[in-house]
Amino acid sequence: MKPAPFDYHAPRALGEALDVLAEAGEHGKVLAGGQSLIPLMNMRLASPALLVDVNRIGGLDGIEAGPDGVRVGALARHAHLERSGAAAAVQPLLRRALRLVAHPVIRNRGTVVGSLVHADPAAELPAVLALLGGSVRLARRGGTREVAAGEFFTGPLESALLPGELAVSAFFPARPARTGTAFCEVSRRHGDYALAGVAALVRLDGDLCVAEARAACVGAGPVPLVVDVTAACGARAPRAADWAAAARAVRERAEPETDIHATADYRRHLTGVLAERALRDAAQDALREAAGG
């Protein structure tokens, strides 16, 4: 299939792009990696009147890793972030999640920020941003705003991005001391969307007991589902923590849907299995981090 007719603009400066988007309003769409937008246009599930290609704008492809976290520019590709040793050192969950995203060909073109804006609840990166409490920076003519992950994802394939705005970067907080992360998922074939997936974070206190534990589920609702399970397993050493109870708390909150690949009941059960596995793995990762790697 072919997309509906559209106008095309390729600005070379951020200000120019924001001016064009402001004029286009709800009729404009941003093209960065295009791994989600182009298929939607070809199937005519999206029919923007204007396509604003931002790939020629300098300064939007950076990855900045610092003590507080990792800021990823709008044109930074999945593969670029996946290979960044500095980013992995600051927040290891990024590399772990990115290795599960589609195939290398997709990761070479797709952008991290574009995946977040696409807001697919079955995708890995929205779950990572939500679990870590990250944010997305949105720019428009006249100013910028920072939107927390909890407010950014508003529904399936819906975000807080308004007409005339451009997502210029995303921020992923650094891993705190004595904190571990993990990402577990099951798909029918490598690179397919996961039938279910869970990202987990476990933080230990000075006595190496669980001080905080959270899980973020993929495909378990209209937006990334983050469940705080500290009450089920907190104040205990990882070996003595009731990870099964924590997994039940996650499973009870999950609201997956039935489709041609799996029933909702199966996905819910699988979410619980993966939650226990991811939480256990994150706790072991925390112990390794506490011991110095």
Coordinates of C-alpha atoms in Angstrom, one line a residue:
M1 CA 0.0 0.0 0.0
K2 CA 1.0 3.6 -0.4
P3 CA 0.4 6.5 2.0
A4 CA -2.1 9.3 1.3
P5 CA -0.6 12.4 -0.3
F6 CA 1.3 14.7 2.0
D7 CA 3.6 17.7 2.0
Y8 CA 7.2 17.3 3.1
H9 CA 9.5 19.7 4.9
A10 CA 13.0 19.1 6.0
P11 CA 14.2 21.9 8.3
R12 CA 17.8 22.3 9.2
A13 CA 17.3 24.2 12.5
L14 CA 15.2 23.4 15.5
G15 CA 13.6 26.8 15.5
E16 CA 12.5 26.3 11.9
A17 CA 11.0 22.9 12.7
L18 CA 9.1 24.4 15.6
D19 CA 7.7 27.1 13.4
V20 CA 6.6 24.6 10.8
L21 CA 5.0 22.4 13.4
A22 CA 3.2 25.4 15.0
E23 CA 1.7 26.3 11.6
A24 CA 0.7 22.7 10.8
G25 CA -0.9 22.0 14.2
E26 CA -2.7 18.7 14.4
H27 CA -2.1 18.1 10.7
G28 CA 1.7 17.7 11.1
K29 CA 3.8 14.7 12.0
V30 CA 7.5 14.4 12.8
L31 CA 9.7 12.0 11.0
A32 CA 12.8 10.8 12.8
G33 CA 13.5 7.0 12.5
G34 CA 10.1 6.3 10.9
Q35 CA 10.0 2.7 12.0
S36 CA 6.5 3.2 13.4
L37 CA 5.2 6.1 11.5
I38 CA 5.9 4.9 7.9
P39 CA 4.1 1.6 8.3
L40 CA 1.1 3.4 9.8
M41 CA 1.1 5.8 6.8
N42 CA 1.4 3.0 4.3
M43 CA -1.6 1.2 5.8
R44 CA -3.3 4.6 6.0
L45 CA -3.8 4.3 9.7
A46 CA -2.1 7.7 9.9
S47 CA -2.6 10.4 7.2
P48 CA -0.7 13.6 8.1
A49 CA -1.0 16.5 5.7
L50 CA 2.6 17.5 6.5
L51 CA 5.6 15.4 7.3
V52 CA 8.4 17.3 9.1
D53 CA 11.7 15.4 8.7
V54 CA 14.0 16.4 11.6
N55 CA 17.0 14.3 10.6
R56 CA 18.9 17.3 9.2
I57 CA 18.8 19.2 12.5
G58 CA 22.1 19.2 14.2
G59 CA 22.5 18.6 18.0
L60 CA 19.5 16.3 18.4
D61 CA 21.4 13.0 18.2
G62 CA 23.4 13.3 21.4
I63 CA 23.6 10.9 24.4
E64 CA 24.7 12.6 27.6
A65 CA 25.6 10.3 30.5
G66 CA 26.2 12.0 33.9
P67 CA 25.9 11.2 37.6
D68 CA 22.2 12.0 37.6
G69 CA 21.2 10.0 34.6
V70 CA 21.2 9.6 30.8
R71 CA 19.7 12.2 28.5
V72 CA 19.0 10.9 25.0
G73 CA 18.4 13.3 22.0
A74 CA 15.5 13.0 19.6
L75 CA 17.7 11.6 16.8
A76 CA 19.7 9.1 18.9
R77 CA 19.1 5.6 17.4
H78 CA 18.4 2.5 19.5
A79 CA 21.7 1.0 18.4
H80 CA 23.7 4.0 19.3
L81 CA 22.3 4.0 22.9
E82 CA 22.6 0.2 23.1
R83 CA 26.4 0.4 22.3
S84 CA 27.0 3.4 24.6
G85 CA 29.3 2.1 27.4
A86 CA 28.9 5.4 29.3
A87 CA 25.1 5.1 29.3
A88 CA 25.2 1.5 30.3
A89 CA 27.4 2.3 33.2
V90 CA 25.0 5.0 34.5
Q91 CA 21.8 3.0 33.9
P92 CA 22.4 -0.7 32.9
L93 CA 18.7 -1.3 32.3
L94 CA 18.8 0.7 29.0
R95 CA 21.1 -1.8 27.3
R96 CA 19.2 -4.8 28.8
A97 CA 16.0 -3.5 27.4
L98 CA 17.3 -2.3 24.0
R99 CA 18.7 -5.8 23.2
L100 CA 15.1 -7.0 23.3
V101 CA 13.8 -4.3 20.9
A102 CA 12.9 -5.7 17.5
H103 CA 15.8 -6.6 15.2
P104 CA 19.2 -4.9 14.5
V105 CA 17.9 -3.4 11.3
I106 CA 15.1 -1.7 13.2
R107 CA 17.4 -0.6 16.0
N108 CA 19.8 1.0 13.5
R109 CA 17.1 3.3 12.3
G110 CA 14.5 3.6 15.0
T111 CA 15.0 6.4 17.6
V112 CA 14.6 6.1 21.4
V113 CA 12.5 9.2 21.7
G114 CA 10.4 8.2 18.8
S115 CA 9.6 4.9 20.5
L116 CA 8.5 6.8 23.6
V117 CA 6.3 9.2 21.6
H118 CA 4.7 6.3 19.8
A119 CA 3.6 5.2 23.3
D120 CA 3.0 1.6 22.5
P121 CA 2.2 -0.2 25.8
A122 CA 3.6 -3.4 24.3
A123 CA 7.0 -1.8 23.7
E124 CA 10.0 -2.0 26.0
L125 CA 11.2 1.6 26.3
P126 CA 8.0 3.1 27.7
A127 CA 8.1 0.5 30.5
V128 CA 11.7 1.4 31.2
L129 CA 11.0 5.2 31.4
A130 CA 8.0 4.6 33.6
L131 CA 9.9 2.2 35.9
L132 CA 12.8 4.6 36.4
G133 CA 10.6 7.7 36.8
G134 CA 12.1 9.4 33.8
S135 CA 10.8 12.2 31.7
V136 CA 10.4 13.6 28.2
R137 CA 11.3 17.1 27.2
L138 CA 8.9 18.7 24.7
A139 CA 9.7 21.9 22.7
R140 CA 7.3 24.2 21.0
R141 CA 7.6 27.7 19.5
G142 CA 8.3 29.9 22.5
G143 CA 9.4 27.4 25.1
T144 CA 9.9 23.9 26.5
R145 CA 8.4 21.7 29.2
E146 CA 9.5 18.5 30.9
V147 CA 6.8 15.8 31.3
A148 CA 7.2 13.0 33.8
A149 CA 6.7 9.5 32.6
G150 CA 3.7 9.0 34.8
E151 CA 1.9 11.9 33.0
F152 CA 3.4 11.4 29.5
F153 CA 1.7 8.1 28.6
T154 CA -2.0 8.8 28.4
G155 CA -3.4 5.8 26.5
P156 CA -2.5 3.2 23.9
L157 CA -0.5 5.0 21.2
E158 CA -1.3 8.3 23.0
S159 CA 1.0 10.7 24.8
A160 CA 1.0 14.1 26.3
L161 CA 2.7 15.5 23.1
L162 CA 0.5 18.4 21.9
P163 CA 0.0 19.6 18.3
G164 CA 2.9 21.9 17.4
E165 CA 5.3 20.2 19.9
L166 CA 8.5 18.2 19.2
A167 CA 9.9 15.7 21.7
V168 CA 13.6 16.8 21.8
S169 CA 15.0 14.4 24.4
A170 CA 14.2 11.9 27.1
F171 CA 15.9 11.5 30.5
F172 CA 16.5 8.2 32.2
P173 CA 17.6 8.6 35.9
A174 CA 20.9 6.9 37.0
R175 CA 21.0 3.7 39.0
P176 CA 21.2 4.5 42.7
A177 CA 23.7 2.7 44.9
R178 CA 22.9 -0.9 45.9
T179 CA 20.2 -1.0 43.2
G180 CA 19.7 -3.7 40.6
T181 CA 17.5 -4.0 37.5
A182 CA 16.4 -6.7 35.1
F183 CA 14.1 -7.2 32.1
C184 CA 12.4 -10.4 31.2
E185 CA 10.0 -11.1 28.3
V186 CA 8.6 -13.9 26.2
S187 CA 7.8 -13.5 22.5
R188 CA 6.8 -16.1 19.9
R189 CA 10.0 -15.3 17.9
H190 CA 13.0 -13.2 18.7
G191 CA 12.3 -9.6 17.7
D192 CA 8.5 -10.0 17.8
Y193 CA 6.4 -7.9 20.2
A194 CA 6.4 -9.7 23.6
L195 CA 3.5 -11.7 24.7
A196 CA 4.3 -10.4 28.1
G197 CA 7.3 -8.6 29.6
V198 CA 8.4 -7.2 33.0
A199 CA 11.2 -4.7 33.9
A200 CA 12.1 -4.8 37.6
L201 CA 14.1 -2.6 40.0
V202 CA 15.2 -3.6 43.5
R203 CA 17.1 -1.3 45.9
L204 CA 18.8 -2.6 49.0
D205 CA 19.5 -0.7 52.2
G206 CA 22.7 -0.6 54.1
D207 CA 22.0 -3.9 55.7
L208 CA 21.4 -5.4 52.2
C209 CA 17.7 -5.9 52.9
V210 CA 15.1 -4.9 50.3
A211 CA 14.2 -1.2 50.7
E212 CA 12.3 -0.8 47.5
A213 CA 11.0 -3.1 44.7
R214 CA 9.0 -2.1 41.6
A215 CA 8.0 -3.8 38.4
A216 CA 6.8 -2.3 35.1
C217 CA 4.8 -4.5 32.8
V218 CA 4.7 -4.6 29.0
G219 CA 1.3 -5.2 27.4
A220 CA -0.6 -5.3 30.6
G221 CA -2.8 -2.3 30.1
P222 CA -3.3 0.8 28.0
V223 CA -0.2 2.4 29.4
P224 CA 3.0 1.0 31.0
L225 CA 1.9 -0.5 34.3
V226 CA 4.2 0.2 37.3
V227 CA 3.5 -1.8 40.5
D228 CA 5.3 -1.0 43.8
V229 CA 5.7 -4.4 45.5
T230 CA 7.9 -3.2 48.4
A231 CA 5.2 -4.1 51.0
A232 CA 5.2 -7.7 49.8
C233 CA 9.0 -8.3 50.0
G234 CA 10.6 -5.3 51.8
A235 CA 12.8 -5.3 54.9
R236 CA 14.1 -8.7 54.2
A237 CA 17.3 -10.1 52.6
P238 CA 16.8 -11.0 48.9
R239 CA 17.1 -14.7 49.7
A240 CA 14.3 -14.5 52.3
A241 CA 12.0 -12.1 50.4
D242 CA 8.7 -13.4 49.3
W243 CA 9.1 -12.8 45.6
A244 CA 6.1 -15.1 44.8
A245 CA 3.9 -12.7 46.8
A246 CA 5.3 -9.8 45.0
A247 CA 4.6 -11.5 41.6
R248 CA 1.0 -12.1 42.7
A249 CA 0.6 -8.4 43.4
V250 CA 1.8 -7.6 39.9
R251 CA -0.4 -10.3 38.3
E252 CA -3.5 -9.0 40.1
R253 CA -2.9 -5.5 38.7
A254 CA -2.3 -6.6 35.1
E255 CA -5.1 -6.1 32.6
P256 CA -3.9 -7.6 29.3
E257 CA -6.2 -8.2 26.3
T258 CA -6.9 -11.3 24.3
D259 CA -5.6 -11.3 20.7
I260 CA -4.8 -13.9 18.0
H261 CA -1.5 -14.8 19.8
A262 CA -2.7 -15.4 23.3
T263 CA -5.6 -15.1 25.7
A264 CA -5.8 -12.5 28.4
D265 CA -5.6 -15.2 31.1
Y266 CA -2.4 -16.6 29.6
R267 CA -0.8 -13.2 29.3
R268 CA -1.8 -12.4 33.0
H269 CA -0.3 -15.7 34.2
L270 CA 2.9 -15.1 32.1
T271 CA 3.2 -11.6 33.5
G272 CA 3.3 -13.1 37.0
V273 CA 5.9 -15.7 36.1
L274 CA 8.1 -13.0 34.5
A275 CA 7.6 -10.6 37.4
E276 CA 9.0 -13.1 39.9
R277 CA 11.9 -13.9 37.6
A278 CA 12.7 -10.3 36.9
L279 CA 12.5 -9.3 40.6
R280 CA 14.8 -12.1 41.7
D281 CA 17.2 -11.2 38.9
A282 CA 17.1 -7.5 39.9
A283 CA 17.8 -8.4 43.5
Q284 CA 20.8 -10.5 42.6
D285 CA 22.0 -7.6 40.4
A286 CA 21.6 -5.3 43.4
L287 CA 23.8 -7.6 45.5
R288 CA 26.5 -7.6 42.8
E289 CA 26.4 -3.8 42.6
A290 CA 26.6 -3.5 46.4
A291 CA 29.6 -5.8 46.4
G292 CA 31.3 -3.6 43.8
G293 CA 30.3 -5.3 40.5

